[in-house]
Structure formats: C-alpha cells, structure tokens
CSV table of C-alpha atoms and ligand atoms in Angstrom, one decimal:
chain,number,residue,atom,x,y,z
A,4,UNK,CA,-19.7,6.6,13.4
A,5,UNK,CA,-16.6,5.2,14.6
A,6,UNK,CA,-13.7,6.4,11.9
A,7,UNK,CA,-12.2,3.7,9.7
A,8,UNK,CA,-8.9,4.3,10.9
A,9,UNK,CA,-9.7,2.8,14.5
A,10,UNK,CA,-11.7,-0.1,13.3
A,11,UNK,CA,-8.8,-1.3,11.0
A,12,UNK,CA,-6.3,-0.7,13.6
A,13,UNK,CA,-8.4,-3.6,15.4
A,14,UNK,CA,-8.5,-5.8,12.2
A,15,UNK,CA,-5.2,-5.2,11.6
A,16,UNK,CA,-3.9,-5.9,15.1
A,17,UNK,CA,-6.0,-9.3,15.2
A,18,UNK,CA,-5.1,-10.4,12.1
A,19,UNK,CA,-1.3,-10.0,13.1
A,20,UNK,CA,-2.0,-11.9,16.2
A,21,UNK,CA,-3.8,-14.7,15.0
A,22,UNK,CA,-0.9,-14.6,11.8
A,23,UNK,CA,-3.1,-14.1,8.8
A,24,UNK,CA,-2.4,-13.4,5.5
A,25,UNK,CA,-0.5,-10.2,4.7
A,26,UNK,CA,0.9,-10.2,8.3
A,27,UNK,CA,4.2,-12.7,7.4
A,28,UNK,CA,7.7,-11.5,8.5
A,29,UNK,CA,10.6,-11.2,6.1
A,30,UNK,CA,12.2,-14.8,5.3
A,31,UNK,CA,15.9,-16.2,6.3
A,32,UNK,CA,16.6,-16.5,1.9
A,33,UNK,CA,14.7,-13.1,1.7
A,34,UNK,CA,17.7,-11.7,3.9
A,35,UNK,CA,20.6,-13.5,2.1
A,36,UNK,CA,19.9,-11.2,-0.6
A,37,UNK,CA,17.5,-8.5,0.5
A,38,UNK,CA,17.7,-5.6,-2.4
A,39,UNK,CA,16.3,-8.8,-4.3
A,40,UNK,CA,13.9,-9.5,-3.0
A,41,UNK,CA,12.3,-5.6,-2.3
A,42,UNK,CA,13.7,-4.6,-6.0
A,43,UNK,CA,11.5,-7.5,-8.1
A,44,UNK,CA,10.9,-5.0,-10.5
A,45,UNK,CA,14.2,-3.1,-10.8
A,46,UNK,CA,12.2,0.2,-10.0
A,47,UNK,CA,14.9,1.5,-7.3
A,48,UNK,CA,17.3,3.7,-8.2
A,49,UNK,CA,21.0,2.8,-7.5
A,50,UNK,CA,22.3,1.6,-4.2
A,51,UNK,CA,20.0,2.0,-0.8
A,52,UNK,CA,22.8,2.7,1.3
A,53,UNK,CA,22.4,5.6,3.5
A,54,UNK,CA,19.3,6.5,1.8
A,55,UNK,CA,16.4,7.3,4.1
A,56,UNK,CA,12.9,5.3,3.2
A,57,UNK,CA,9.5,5.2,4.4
A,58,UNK,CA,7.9,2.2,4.3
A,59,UNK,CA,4.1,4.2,4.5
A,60,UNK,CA,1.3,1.2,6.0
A,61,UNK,CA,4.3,-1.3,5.8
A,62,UNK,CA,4.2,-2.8,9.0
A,63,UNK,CA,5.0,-6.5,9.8
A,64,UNK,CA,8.3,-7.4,9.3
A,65,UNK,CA,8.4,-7.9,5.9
A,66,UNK,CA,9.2,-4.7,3.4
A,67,UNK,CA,11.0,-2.3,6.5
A,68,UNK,CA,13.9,-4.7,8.1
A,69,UNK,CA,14.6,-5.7,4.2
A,70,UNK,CA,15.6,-2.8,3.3
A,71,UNK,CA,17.2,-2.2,6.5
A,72,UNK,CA,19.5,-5.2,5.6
A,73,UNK,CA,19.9,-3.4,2.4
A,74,UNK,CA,21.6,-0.3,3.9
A,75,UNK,CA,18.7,1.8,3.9
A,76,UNK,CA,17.7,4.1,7.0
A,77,UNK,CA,14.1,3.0,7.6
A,78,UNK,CA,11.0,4.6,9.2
A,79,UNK,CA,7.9,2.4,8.9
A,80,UNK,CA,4.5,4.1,9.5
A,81,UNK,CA,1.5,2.1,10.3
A,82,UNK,CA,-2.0,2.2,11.7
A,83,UNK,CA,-1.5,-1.0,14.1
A,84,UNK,CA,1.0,-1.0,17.3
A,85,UNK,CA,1.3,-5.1,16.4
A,86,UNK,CA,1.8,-5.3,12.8
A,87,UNK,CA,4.9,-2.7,14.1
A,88,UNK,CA,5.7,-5.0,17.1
A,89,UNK,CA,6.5,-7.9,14.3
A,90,UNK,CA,9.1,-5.2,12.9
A,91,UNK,CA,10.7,-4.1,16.0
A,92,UNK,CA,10.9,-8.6,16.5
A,93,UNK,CA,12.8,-8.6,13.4
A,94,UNK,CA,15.2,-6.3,13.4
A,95,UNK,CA,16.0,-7.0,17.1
A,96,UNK,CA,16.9,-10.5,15.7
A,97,UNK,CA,18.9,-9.1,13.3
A,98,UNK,CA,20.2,-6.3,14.5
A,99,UNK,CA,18.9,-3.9,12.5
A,100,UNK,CA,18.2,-0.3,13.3
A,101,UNK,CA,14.5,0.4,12.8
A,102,UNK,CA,12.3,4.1,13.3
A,103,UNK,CA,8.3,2.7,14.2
A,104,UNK,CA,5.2,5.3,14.3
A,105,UNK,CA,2.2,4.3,15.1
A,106,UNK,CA,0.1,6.6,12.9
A,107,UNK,CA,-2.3,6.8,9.9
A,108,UNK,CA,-1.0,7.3,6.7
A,109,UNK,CA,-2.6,10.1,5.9
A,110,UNK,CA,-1.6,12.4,9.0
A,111,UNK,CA,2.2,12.5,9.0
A,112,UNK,CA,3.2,16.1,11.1
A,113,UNK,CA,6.0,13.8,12.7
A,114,UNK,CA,7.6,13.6,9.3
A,115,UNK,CA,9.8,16.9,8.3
A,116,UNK,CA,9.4,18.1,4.6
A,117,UNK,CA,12.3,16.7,2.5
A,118,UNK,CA,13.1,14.1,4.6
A,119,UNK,CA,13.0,11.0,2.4
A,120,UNK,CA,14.7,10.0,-0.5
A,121,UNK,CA,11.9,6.9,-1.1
A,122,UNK,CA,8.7,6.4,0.2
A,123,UNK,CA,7.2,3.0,-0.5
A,124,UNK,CA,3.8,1.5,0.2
A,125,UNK,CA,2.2,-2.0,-0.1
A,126,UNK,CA,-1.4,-2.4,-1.0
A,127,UNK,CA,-3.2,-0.3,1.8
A,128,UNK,CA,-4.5,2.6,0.8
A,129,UNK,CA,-7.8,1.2,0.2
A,130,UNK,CA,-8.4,1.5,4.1
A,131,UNK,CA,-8.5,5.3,4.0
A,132,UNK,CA,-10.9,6.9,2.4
A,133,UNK,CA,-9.3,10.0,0.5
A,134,UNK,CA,-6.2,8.8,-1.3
A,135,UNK,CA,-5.5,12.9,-1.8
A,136,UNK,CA,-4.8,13.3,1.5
A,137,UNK,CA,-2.1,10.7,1.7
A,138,UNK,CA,-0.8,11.7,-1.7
A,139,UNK,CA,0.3,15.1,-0.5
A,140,UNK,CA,1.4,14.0,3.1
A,141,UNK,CA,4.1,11.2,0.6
A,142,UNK,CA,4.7,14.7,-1.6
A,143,UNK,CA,5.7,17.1,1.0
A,144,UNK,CA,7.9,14.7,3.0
A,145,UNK,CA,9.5,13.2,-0.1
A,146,UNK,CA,12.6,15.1,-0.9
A,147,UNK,CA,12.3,16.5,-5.0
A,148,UNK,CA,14.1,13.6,-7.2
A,149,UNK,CA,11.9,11.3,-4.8
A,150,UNK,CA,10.7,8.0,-5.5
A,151,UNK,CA,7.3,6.7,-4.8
A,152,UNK,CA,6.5,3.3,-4.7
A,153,UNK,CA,3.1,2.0,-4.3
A,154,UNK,CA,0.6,-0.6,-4.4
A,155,UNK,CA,-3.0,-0.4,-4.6
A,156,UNK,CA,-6.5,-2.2,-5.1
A,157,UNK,CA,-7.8,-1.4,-8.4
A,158,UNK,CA,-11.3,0.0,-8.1
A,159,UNK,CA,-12.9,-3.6,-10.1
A,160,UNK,CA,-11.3,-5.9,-7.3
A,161,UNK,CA,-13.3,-4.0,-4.8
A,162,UNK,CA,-16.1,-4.0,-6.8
A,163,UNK,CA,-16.7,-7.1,-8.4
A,164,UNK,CA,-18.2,-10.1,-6.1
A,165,UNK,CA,-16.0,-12.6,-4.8
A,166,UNK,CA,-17.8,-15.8,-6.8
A,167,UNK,CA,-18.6,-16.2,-9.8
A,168,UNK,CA,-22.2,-15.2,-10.9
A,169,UNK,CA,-22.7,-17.6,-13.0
A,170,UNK,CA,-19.2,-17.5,-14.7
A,171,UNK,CA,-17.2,-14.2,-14.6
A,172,UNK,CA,-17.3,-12.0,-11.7
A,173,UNK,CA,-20.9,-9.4,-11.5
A,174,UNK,CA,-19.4,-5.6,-10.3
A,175,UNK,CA,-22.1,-4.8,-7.4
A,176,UNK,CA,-20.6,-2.0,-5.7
A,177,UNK,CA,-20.9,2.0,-7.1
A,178,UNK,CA,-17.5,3.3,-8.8
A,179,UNK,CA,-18.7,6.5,-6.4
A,180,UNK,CA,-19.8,5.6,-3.8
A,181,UNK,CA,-18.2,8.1,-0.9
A,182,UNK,CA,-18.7,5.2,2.2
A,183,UNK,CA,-16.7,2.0,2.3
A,184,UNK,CA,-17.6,-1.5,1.0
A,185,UNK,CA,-19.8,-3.5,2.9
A,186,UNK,CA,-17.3,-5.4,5.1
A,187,UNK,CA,-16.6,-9.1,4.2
A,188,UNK,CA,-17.2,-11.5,6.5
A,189,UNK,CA,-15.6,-14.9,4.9
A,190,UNK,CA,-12.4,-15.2,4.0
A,191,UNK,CA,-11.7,-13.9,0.9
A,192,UNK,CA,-8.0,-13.7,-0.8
A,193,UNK,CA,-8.7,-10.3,-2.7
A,194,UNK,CA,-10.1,-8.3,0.8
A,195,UNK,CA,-9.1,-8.5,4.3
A,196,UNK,CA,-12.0,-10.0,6.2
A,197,UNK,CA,-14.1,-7.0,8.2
A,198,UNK,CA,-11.9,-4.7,7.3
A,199,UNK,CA,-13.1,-1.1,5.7
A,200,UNK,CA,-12.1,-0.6,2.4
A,201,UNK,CA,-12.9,2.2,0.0
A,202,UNK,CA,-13.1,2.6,-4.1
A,203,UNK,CA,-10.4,4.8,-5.1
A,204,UNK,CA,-11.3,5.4,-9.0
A,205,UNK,CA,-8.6,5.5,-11.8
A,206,UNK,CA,-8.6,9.8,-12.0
A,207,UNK,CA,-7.6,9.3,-8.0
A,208,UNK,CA,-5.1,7.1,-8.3
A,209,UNK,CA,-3.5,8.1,-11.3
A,210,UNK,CA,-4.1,11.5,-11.8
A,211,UNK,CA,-4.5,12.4,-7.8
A,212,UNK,CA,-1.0,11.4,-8.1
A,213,UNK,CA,0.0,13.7,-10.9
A,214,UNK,CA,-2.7,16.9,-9.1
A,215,UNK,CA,0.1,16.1,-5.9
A,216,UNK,CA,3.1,16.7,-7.9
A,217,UNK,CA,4.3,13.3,-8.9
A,218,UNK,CA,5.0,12.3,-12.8
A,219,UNK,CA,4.8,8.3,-13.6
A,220,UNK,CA,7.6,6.9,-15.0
A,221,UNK,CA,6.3,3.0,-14.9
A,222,UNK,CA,2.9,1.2,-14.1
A,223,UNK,CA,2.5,-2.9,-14.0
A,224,UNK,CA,-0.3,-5.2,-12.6
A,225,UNK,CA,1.0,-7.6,-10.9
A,226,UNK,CA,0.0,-11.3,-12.3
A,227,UNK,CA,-2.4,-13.4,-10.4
A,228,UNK,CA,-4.4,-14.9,-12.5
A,229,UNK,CA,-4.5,-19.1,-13.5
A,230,UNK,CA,-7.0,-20.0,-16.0
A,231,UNK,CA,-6.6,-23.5,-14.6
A,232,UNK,CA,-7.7,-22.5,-11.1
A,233,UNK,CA,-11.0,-23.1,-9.4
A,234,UNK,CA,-13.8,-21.1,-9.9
A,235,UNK,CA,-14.5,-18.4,-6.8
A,236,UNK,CA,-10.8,-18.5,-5.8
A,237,UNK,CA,-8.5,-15.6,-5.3
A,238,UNK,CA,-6.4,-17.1,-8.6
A,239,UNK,CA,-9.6,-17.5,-10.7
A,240,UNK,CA,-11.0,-14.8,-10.2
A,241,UNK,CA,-7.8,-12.7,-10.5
A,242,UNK,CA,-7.8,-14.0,-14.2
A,243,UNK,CA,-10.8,-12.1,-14.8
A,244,UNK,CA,-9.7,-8.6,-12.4
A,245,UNK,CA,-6.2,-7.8,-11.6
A,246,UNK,CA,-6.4,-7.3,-7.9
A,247,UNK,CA,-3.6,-5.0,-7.9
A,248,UNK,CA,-1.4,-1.9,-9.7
A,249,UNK,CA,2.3,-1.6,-8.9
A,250,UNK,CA,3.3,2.5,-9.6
A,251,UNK,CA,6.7,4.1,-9.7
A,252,UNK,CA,6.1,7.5,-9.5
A,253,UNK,CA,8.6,10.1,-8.9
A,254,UNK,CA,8.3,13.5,-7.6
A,255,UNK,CA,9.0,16.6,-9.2
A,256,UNK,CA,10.3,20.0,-8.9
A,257,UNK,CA,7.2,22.1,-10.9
A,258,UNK,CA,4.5,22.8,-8.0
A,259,UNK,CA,1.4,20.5,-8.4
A,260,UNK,CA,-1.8,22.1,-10.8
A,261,UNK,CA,-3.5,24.0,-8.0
A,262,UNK,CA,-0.4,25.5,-6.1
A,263,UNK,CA,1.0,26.6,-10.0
A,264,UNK,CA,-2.7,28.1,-10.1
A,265,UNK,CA,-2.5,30.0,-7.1
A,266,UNK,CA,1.0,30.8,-7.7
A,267,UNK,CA,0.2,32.7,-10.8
A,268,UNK,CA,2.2,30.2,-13.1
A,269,UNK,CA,1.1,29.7,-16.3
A,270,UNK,CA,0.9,26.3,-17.6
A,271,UNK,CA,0.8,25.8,-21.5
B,324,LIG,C1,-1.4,-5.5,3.2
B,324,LIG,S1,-0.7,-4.9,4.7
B,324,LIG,C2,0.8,-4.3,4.0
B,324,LIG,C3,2.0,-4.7,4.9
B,324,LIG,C4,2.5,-6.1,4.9
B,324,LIG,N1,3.8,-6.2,5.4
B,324,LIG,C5,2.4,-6.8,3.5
B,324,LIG,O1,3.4,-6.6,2.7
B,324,LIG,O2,1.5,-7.5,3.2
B,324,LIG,C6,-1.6,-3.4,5.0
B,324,LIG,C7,-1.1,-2.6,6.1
B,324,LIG,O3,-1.8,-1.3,6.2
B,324,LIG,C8,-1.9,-0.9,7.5
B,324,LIG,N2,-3.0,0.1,7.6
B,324,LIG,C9,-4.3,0.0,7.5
B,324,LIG,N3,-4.9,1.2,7.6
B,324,LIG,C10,-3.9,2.1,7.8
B,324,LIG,C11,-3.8,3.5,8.0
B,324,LIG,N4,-4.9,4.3,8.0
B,324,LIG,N5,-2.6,4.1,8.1
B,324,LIG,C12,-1.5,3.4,8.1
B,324,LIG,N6,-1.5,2.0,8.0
B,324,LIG,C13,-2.6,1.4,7.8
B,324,LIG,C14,-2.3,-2.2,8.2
B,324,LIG,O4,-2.1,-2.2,9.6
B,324,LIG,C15,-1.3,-3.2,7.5
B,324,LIG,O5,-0.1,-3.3,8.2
C-alpha cells in the first residue's frame, strides 16, 4: 500500500496549484506588522530576531516568510515541493532569506540536535500516522528552553460526520483505529478533500508530548463555532466540535519518562 506520506504530497501539491484553502500566501497588512499577526496569542517569547525557527508542515507562504519579516532565521519543512515553491515566491518578492526542505515531518536527519530555538507547526499532523515519531524528531532538534508551537485536529473533528444526523454531529469513526479515515471526497471545511488523515487520541497528543520531554505551559481551542450558521457547515458544526487545539509546549532539560528509565533515574 502506497504510504500516506506520497499520496498527500500529491493532495497537497494540487491543492496548492489549483489555490485551495489552507494554501494562501502571507497578506501585504500581514507584513506591515508581521510579529502580529504570527503572535495572536502572545505565546512567543521576546523578540524573534536572530532566533532560528522551524516552521515544521508550514509550507505556503504564509507562517515562514512572516516570521522572516520578523527577524527570525527560518527553515520550513514540508511534505510538498509546491506548497514550498509559494514560500521561496514570497520571500523572493520580499527579499527575505528563506531555508526550504522537502521532507516529512517526521524524518528530520537534515536537522542537527539543538538547532532551534522555536519550532512551530500549523494543523498537520493528522497526515502522519504516529504523532510520537514527530514529537521526538521537534524534541531532539529543539534546543532545551525551546518552544513548541502546534496545531492539531482534535480526535472528534475527525471523527464525527460532516452533516448533521439529524441535529448534532453522529462520531462514526473508531478513537483506535490504527489506518486512516476514509478519505473525503466533497468538500468539506473541517478535512482536506482526499487527503489521509489519522486519529491522534488525547493521551498522544497531550501526554505523547510530555513522554517526548516537553511540559505545557498553555492550551486554547481556537473558536469556530456560530450558533447562527447553517446546519452541515464548517461554522455549524464547529459549534458542536472544536476542529482544533492550539498548544504551547516548551521543552525541558529532565530526559523524557523512558530515557530517565533507562538511565536509572528515579522519578518520585
Ligand atoms: C494546513 S497546511 C499548513 C500550512 C499552511 N500554510 C496553513 O497555514 O494553512 C498543512 C501542511 O502540511 C503539509 N504536510 C502534509 N503531510 C506532511 C508530512 N508528512 N510532512 C510534512 N508536511 C506535510 C502539507 O503539504 C501542507 O503544507
């Protein structure tokens, strides 16, 4: 069976061609002020200049030349050669100096240890299917004192049908299954159509995060929701499941649980 990675390098190419959602560059008012518009939440510590970031599946043209502008010195990783075309475009309009690798998220040997003093990621670790792996590839090149920004799918958006059944949303797919979701084939707001997604459950995303040596400091989800929207769309429904959880994790100097195990530290 072909490997997820290589079909949703072709979904994600496509859909950057043909200009779909989640494929938009970084706007001319996004650039008048651009820690403002990556900083929304206030979650980034200090100044970005000369700070060396990882945008991790950030591709586009949107999160990377931003915080180029900012001061930052930026390497974005992602699975699809266009979605990184759109940010070498960008900063070549701008002049901005930009690192691209065409890579999976979770395979990162390119990356030394240390090297990063943020890594951030938008909502895209759903298209891999073990979220451990790409935990501790973020962990071992994020330099102790680290800051890990994310974005995910919580489990219920990729669960729950996309129309309402009869009102409120019926969860059809298994909290563990080990496969993908059945690929969508309309066009839904919450998934990204024929893509392949995966579950990642609460203990993965959460406490994966702690197991990899990370401690939380924040955790928001993201408002989407209108109780005055229209049945079956992405605003409805999001009243009912917050696609999305925003995470500001932060990683640490004490080894993660298994290397303190094998390490013959005792944990109280
Ligand atoms: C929702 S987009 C996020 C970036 C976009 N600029 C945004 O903010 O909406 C998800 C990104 O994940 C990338 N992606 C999918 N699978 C990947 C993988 N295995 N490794 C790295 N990137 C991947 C896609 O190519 C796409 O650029």
């Amino acid at each position: 069976m072909e490997i997820a990675q290589d079909h949703n390098r072709r979904v994600w190419d496509e859909r950057a061609r043909q200009g779909l959602l989640h494929t938009r560059t970084a706007r001319d008012d996004e650039f008048d002020d651009p820690l403002k518009a990556i900083n929304g939440r206030g979650w980034i510590d200090g100044e970005l200049a000369g700070k060396h970031v990882l945008c991790l599946a950030g591709g586009g043209g949107l999160q990377a030349p931003l915080y180029a502008a900012a001061g930052a010195m930026v390497t974005v990783v992602d699975i699809s050669p266009e979605m990184l075309e759109q940010d070498r475009r960008v900063a070549r309009e701008r002049a901005l100096e930009l690192q691209t690798i065409a890579t999976s998220m979770d395979d990162l040997p390119m990356l030394a240890n240390a090297s990063f003093d943020i890594v951030t990621q938008p909502v895209s670790t759903c298209y891999v299917p073990s979220l451990a792996k790409v935990y501790d590839e973020i962990a071992r090149v994020l330099r102790v004192g680290g800051q890990y920004l994310s974005q995910h799918k919580q489990p219920a958006n990729l669960q729950a049908a996309p129309t309402p059944f009869p009102s409120g949303y019926a969860v059809t797919e298994d909290y563990y299954a080990k496969g993908p979701v059945p690929p969508m084939h309309g066009e839904f707001e919450h998934r990204e159509k024929g893509a392949l997604e995966f579950v990642h459950r609460w203990e993965e995303i959460v406490g994966g995060l702690c197991r990899s040596g990370f401690v939380i400091e924040d955790l928001a989800e993201p408002k989407h929701g209108d109780p005055a929207a229209e049945p079956g769309t992405f605003r409805h429904r999001s009243q009912y499941i917050p696609p999305y959880v925003a995470i500001k994790a932060r990683r640490t100097a004490t080894p993660p649980l298994g290397q303190a195990a094998t390490a013959g530290i005792v944990i109280p």
